[in-house]
Tab-separated table of C-alpha atoms in Angstrom:
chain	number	residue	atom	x	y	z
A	1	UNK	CA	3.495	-62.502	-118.313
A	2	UNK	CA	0.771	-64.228	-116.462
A	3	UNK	CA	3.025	-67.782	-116.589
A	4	UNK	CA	5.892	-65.922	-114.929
A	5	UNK	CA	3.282	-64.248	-112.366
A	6	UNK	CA	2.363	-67.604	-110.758
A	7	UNK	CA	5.480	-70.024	-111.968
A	8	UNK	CA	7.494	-71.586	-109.010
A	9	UNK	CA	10.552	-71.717	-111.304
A	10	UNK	CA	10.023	-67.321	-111.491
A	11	UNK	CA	12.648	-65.252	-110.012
A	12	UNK	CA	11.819	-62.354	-108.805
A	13	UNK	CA	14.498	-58.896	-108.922
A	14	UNK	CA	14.308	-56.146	-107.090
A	15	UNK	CA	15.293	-53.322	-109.038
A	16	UNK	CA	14.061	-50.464	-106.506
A	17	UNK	CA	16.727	-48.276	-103.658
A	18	UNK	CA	14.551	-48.420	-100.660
A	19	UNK	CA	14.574	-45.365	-98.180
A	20	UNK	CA	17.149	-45.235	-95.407
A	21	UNK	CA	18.072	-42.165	-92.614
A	22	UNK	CA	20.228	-39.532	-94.491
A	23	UNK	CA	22.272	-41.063	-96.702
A	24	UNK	CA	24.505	-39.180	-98.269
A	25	UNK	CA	23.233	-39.549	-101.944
A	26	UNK	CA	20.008	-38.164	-100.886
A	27	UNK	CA	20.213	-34.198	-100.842
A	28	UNK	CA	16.945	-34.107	-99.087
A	29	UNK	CA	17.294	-36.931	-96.958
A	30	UNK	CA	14.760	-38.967	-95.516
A	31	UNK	CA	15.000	-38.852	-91.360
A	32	UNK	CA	13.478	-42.360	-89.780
A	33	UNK	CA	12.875	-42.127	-86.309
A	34	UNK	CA	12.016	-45.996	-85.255
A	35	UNK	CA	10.468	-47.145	-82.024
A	36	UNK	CA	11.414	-50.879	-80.826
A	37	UNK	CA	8.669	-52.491	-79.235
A	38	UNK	CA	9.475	-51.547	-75.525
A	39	UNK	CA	8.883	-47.751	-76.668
A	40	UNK	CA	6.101	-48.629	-78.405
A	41	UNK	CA	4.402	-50.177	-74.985
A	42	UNK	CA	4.835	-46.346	-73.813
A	43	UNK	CA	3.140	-45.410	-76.681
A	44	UNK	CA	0.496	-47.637	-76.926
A	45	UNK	CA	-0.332	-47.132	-72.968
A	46	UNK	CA	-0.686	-43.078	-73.620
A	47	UNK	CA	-2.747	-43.762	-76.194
A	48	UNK	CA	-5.080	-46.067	-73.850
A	49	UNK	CA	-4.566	-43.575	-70.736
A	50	UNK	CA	-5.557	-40.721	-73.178
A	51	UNK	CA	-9.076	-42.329	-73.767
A	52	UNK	CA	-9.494	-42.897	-70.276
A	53	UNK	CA	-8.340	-46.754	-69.526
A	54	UNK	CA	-5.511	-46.949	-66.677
A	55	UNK	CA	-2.758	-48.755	-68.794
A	56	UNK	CA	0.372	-48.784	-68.302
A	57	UNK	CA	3.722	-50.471	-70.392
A	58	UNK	CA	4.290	-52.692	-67.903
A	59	UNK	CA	0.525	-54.438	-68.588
A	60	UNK	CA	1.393	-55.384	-72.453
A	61	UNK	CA	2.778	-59.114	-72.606
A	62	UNK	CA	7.029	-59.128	-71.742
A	63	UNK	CA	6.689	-55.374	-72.093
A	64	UNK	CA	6.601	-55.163	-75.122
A	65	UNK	CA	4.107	-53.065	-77.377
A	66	UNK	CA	4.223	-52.395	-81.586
A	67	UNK	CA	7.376	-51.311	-82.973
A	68	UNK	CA	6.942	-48.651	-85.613
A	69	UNK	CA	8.287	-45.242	-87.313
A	70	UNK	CA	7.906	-42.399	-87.710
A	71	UNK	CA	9.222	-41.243	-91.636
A	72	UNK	CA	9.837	-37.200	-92.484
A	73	UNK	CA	10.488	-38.052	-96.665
A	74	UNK	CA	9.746	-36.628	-99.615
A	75	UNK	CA	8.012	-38.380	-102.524
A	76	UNK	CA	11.696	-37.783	-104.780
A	77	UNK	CA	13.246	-39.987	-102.362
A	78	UNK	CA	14.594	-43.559	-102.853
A	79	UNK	CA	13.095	-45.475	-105.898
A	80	UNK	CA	10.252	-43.469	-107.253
A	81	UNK	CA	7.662	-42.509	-110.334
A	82	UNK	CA	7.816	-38.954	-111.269
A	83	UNK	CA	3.934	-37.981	-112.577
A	84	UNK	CA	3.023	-35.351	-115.023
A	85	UNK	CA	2.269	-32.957	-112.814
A	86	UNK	CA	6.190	-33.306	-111.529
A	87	UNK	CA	7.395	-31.305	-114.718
A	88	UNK	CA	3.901	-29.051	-115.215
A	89	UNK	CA	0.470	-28.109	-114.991
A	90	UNK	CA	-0.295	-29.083	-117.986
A	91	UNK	CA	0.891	-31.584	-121.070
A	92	UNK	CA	0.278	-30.023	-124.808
A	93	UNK	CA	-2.689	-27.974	-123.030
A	94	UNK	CA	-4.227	-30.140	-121.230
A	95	UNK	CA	-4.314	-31.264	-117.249
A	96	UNK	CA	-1.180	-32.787	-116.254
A	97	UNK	CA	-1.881	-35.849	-114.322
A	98	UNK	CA	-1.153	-36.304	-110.602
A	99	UNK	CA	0.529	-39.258	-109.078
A	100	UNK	CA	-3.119	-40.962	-108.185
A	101	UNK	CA	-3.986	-40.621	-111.877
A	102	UNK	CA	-1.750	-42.468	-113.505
A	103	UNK	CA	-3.199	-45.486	-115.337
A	104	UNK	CA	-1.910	-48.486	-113.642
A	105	UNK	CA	-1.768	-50.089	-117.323
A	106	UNK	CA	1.072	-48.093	-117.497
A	107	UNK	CA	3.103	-49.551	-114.779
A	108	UNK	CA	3.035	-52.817	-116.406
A	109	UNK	CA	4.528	-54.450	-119.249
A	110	UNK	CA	7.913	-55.849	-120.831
A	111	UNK	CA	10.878	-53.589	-120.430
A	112	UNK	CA	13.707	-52.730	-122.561
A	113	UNK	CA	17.340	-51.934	-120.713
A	114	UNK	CA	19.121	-49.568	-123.000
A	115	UNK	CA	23.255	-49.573	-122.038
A	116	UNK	CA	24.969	-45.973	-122.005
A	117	UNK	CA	27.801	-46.961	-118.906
A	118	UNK	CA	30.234	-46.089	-121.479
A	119	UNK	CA	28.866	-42.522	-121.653
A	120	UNK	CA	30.512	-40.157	-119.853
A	121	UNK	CA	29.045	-38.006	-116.778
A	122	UNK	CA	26.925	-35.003	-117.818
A	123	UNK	CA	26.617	-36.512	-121.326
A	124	UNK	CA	23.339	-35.770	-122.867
A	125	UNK	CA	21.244	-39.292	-124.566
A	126	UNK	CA	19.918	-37.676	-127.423
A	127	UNK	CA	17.337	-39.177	-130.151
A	128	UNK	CA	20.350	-40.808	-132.281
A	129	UNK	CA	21.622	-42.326	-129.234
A	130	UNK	CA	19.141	-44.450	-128.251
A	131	UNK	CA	18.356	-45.368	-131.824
A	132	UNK	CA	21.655	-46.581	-131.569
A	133	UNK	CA	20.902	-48.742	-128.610
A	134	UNK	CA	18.031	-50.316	-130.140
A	135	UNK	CA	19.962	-50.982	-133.601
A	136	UNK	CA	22.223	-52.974	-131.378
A	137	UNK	CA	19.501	-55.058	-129.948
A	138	UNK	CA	18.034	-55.136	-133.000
A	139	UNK	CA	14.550	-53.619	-131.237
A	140	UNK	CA	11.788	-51.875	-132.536
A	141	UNK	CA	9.603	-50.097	-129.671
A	142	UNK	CA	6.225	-51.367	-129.149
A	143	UNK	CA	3.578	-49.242	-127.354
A	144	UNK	CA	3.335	-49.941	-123.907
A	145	UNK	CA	6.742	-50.866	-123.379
A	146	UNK	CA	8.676	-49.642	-120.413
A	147	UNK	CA	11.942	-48.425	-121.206
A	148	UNK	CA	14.955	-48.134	-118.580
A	149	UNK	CA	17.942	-46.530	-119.062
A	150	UNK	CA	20.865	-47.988	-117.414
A	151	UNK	CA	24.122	-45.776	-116.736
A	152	UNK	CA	25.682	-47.816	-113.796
A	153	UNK	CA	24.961	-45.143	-111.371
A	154	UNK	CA	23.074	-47.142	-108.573
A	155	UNK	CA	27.021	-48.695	-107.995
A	156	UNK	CA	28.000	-45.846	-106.148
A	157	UNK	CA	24.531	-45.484	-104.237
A	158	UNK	CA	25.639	-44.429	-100.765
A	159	UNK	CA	27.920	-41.963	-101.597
A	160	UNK	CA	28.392	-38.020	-102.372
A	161	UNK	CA	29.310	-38.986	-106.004
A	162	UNK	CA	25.741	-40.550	-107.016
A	163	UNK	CA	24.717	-36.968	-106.972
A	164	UNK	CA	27.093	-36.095	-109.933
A	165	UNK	CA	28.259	-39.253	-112.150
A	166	UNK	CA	25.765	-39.847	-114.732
A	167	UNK	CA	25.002	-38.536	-118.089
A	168	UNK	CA	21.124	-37.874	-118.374
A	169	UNK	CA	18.203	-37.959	-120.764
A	170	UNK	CA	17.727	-34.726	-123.743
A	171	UNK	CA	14.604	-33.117	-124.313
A	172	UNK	CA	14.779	-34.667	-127.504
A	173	UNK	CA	15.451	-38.505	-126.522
A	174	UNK	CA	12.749	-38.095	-123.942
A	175	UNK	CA	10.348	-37.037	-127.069
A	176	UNK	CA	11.622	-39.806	-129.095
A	177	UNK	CA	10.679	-42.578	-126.796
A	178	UNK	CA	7.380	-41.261	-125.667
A	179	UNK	CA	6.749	-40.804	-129.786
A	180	UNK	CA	6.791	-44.502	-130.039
A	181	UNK	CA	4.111	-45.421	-127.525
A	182	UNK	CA	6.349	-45.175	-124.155
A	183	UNK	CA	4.719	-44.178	-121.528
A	184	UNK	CA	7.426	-45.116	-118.577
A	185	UNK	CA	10.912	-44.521	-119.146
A	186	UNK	CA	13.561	-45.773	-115.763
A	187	UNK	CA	16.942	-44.846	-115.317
A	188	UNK	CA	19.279	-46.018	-112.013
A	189	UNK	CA	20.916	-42.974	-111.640
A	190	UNK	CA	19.716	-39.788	-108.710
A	191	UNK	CA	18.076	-38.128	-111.981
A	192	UNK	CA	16.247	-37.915	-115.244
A	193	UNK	CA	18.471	-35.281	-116.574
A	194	UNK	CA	21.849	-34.621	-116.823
A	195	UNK	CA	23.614	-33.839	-112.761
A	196	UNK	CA	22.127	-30.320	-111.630
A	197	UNK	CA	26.117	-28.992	-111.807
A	198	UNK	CA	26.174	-29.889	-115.406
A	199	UNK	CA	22.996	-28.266	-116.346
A	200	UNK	CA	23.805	-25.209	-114.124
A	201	UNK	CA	27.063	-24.643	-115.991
A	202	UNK	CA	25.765	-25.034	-119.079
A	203	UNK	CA	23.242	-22.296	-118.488
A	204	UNK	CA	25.418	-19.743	-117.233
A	205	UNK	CA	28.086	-20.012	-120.208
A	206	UNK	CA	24.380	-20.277	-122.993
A	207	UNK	CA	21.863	-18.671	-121.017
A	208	UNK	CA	19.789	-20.456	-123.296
A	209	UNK	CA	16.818	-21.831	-120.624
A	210	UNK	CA	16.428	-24.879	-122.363
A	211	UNK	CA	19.474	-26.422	-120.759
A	212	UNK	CA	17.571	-25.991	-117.080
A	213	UNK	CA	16.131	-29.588	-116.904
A	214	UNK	CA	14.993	-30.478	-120.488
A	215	UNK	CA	14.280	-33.902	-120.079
A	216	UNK	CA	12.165	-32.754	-117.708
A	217	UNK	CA	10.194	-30.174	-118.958
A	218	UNK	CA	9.860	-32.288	-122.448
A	219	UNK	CA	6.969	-33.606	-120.606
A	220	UNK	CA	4.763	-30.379	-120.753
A	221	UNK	CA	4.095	-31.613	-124.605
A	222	UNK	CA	4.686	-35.181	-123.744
A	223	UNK	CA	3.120	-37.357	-121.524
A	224	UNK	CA	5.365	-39.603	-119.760
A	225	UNK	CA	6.562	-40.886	-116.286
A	226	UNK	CA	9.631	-41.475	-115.279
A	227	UNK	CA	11.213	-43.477	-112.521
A	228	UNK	CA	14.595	-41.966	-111.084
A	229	UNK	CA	16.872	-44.375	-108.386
A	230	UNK	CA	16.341	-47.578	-109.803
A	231	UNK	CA	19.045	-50.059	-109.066
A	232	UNK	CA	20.216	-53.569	-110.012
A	233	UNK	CA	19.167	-53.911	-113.709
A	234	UNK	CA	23.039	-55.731	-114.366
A	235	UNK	CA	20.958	-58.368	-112.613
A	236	UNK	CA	18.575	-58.673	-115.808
A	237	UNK	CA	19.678	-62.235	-117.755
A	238	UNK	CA	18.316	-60.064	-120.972
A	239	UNK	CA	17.936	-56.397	-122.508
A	240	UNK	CA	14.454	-56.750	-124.322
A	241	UNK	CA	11.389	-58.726	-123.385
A	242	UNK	CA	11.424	-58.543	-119.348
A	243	UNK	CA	8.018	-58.422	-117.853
A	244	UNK	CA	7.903	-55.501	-114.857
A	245	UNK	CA	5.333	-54.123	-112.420
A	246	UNK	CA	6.113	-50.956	-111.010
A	247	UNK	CA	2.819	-49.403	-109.389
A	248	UNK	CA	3.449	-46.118	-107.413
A	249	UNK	CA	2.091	-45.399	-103.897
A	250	UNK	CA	-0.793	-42.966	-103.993
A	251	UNK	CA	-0.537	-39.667	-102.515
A	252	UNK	CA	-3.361	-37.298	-103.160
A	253	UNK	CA	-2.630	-34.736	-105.673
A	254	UNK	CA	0.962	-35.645	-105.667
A	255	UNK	CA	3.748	-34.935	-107.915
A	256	UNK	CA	5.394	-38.325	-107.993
A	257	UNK	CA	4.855	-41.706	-105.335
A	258	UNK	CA	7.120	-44.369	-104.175
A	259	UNK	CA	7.464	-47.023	-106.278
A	260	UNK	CA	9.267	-50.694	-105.976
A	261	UNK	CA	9.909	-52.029	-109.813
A	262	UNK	CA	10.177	-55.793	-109.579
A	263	UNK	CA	11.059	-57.811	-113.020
A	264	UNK	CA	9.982	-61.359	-113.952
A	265	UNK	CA	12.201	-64.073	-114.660
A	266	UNK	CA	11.677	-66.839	-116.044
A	267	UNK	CA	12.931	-70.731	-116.540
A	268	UNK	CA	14.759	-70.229	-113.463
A	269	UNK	CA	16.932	-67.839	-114.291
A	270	UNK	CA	19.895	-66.997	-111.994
A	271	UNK	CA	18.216	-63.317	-110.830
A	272	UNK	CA	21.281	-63.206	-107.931
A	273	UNK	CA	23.102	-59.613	-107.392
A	274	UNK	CA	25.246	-59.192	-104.089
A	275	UNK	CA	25.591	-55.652	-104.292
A	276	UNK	CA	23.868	-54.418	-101.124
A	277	UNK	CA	25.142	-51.059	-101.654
A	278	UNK	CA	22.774	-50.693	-104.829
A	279	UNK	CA	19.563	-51.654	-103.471
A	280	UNK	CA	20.871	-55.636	-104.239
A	281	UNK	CA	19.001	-58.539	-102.648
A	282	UNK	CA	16.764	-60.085	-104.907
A	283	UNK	CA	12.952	-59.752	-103.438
């Protein structure tokens, strides 16, 4: 990995969904309230006037001050890593880690894409699935490996329907993965588990609580992350082998921080994806 790190002939893919002002496959939407640089002259000037120097917009050069915003998010938005903490207080009795804990050895290493976009939505990946997956690609798990899950579901980023069309992890095939040494497991659709609909259904007709976000809660005797809203991994030239950094923002005592996963290509490898709607540019 430290060839591709510093190799001119590396391409670089973005596989992250950045934040944008309330899009409508974001129920909690971020708002972004930007300032060009004429408004931030005003500001600038009140800040100056308010510490007692006369300064006014009209004295910054053209006009023109800093442009900036100002962000009302939540950590769950856009592309992001889910800590411990996120699905409990604790993991098999002990502390659950917050967001600033995590190990940043973690949030390196070579990934593994596992294909389910012939699954339907609200389909559970169980255990025997993703055995499957890794039969086909003739992959054992290695600990330390980052595995994503890809279900196609960052195509239809942008609209009502990313909410809903995905099938999502089982408590079980969460427990499987983190059972052989996986510490971060990725998928590119809104969540870890199966749509919120699905899993509300299903609990009304079992009552059994276990259907309320499994995947999830698999991580109270298993310690994992998970990143939710990644994008772009039809971009990867390869399933197994792909060198990724994904190191989460820090955010005291938090539940889960922004994250931008970026894989490593190498021998010049065509990295290109034109899909803007799915987070698409290559960095």
């Amino acid at each position: 990995m430290s060839e591709l790190l510093t190799s001119d002939d590396t391409a670089l893919i973005d596989l992250s969904i950045g934040l944008e002002d309330g899009p409508p496959s974001e129920p909690m939407p971020p708002s972004i309230d930007a300032f060009d640089h004429e408004a931030g002259a005003q500001r600038l000037a009140e800040n100056l006037r308010e510490l007692g120097h006369d300064v006014d917009a009209t004295d910054f050069p053209a006009g023109m001050g800093l442009a900036w915003e100002d962000l009302e998010v939540i950590p769950h938005a856009g592309t992001h890593l889910d800590a411990p903490w996120h699905y409990g207080p604790e993991v098999d009795g002990e502390p659950a880690k917050t967001i600033e804990e995590i190990p940043l050895e973690w949030c390196r290493g070579n990934a593994v894409v596992l294909d389910f976009r012939e699954m339907d939505a609200g389909e559970e990946i169980g255990a025997a699935d993703l055995e499957d997956a890794l039969e086909e690609l003739d992959h054992d798990l290695s600990p330390g490996e980052i595995v994503l899950i890809q279900t196609g579901a960052d195509e239809l980023w942008g609209t009502p329907e990313y909410l809903t069309q995905f099938p999502g992890m089982s408590a079980a095939g969460t427990k499987y993965l983190v059972e052989q040494g996986v510490k971060v497991i990725g998928t590119d659709a809104y969540g870890f588990d199966k749509p919120f609909a699905k899993m509300g259904r299903r609990y009304i007709e079992s009552g059994d609580e276990e259907e309320l976000w499994p995947a999830h809660f698999a991580g109270r005797e298993v310690e994992y992350c998970q990143i939710e809203k990644m994008a772009n991994l039809d971009a990867l030239p390869c399933k197994t082998d792909i060198p990724i950094v994904a190191f989460p923002i820090k955010i005291e005592n938090g539940s889960a921080g922004w994250v931008r996963p970026v894989a490593f290509v190498g021998d010049g490898a065509d990295a290109g994806s034109d899909d803007a709607s799915s987070g698409g540019e290559t960095a």
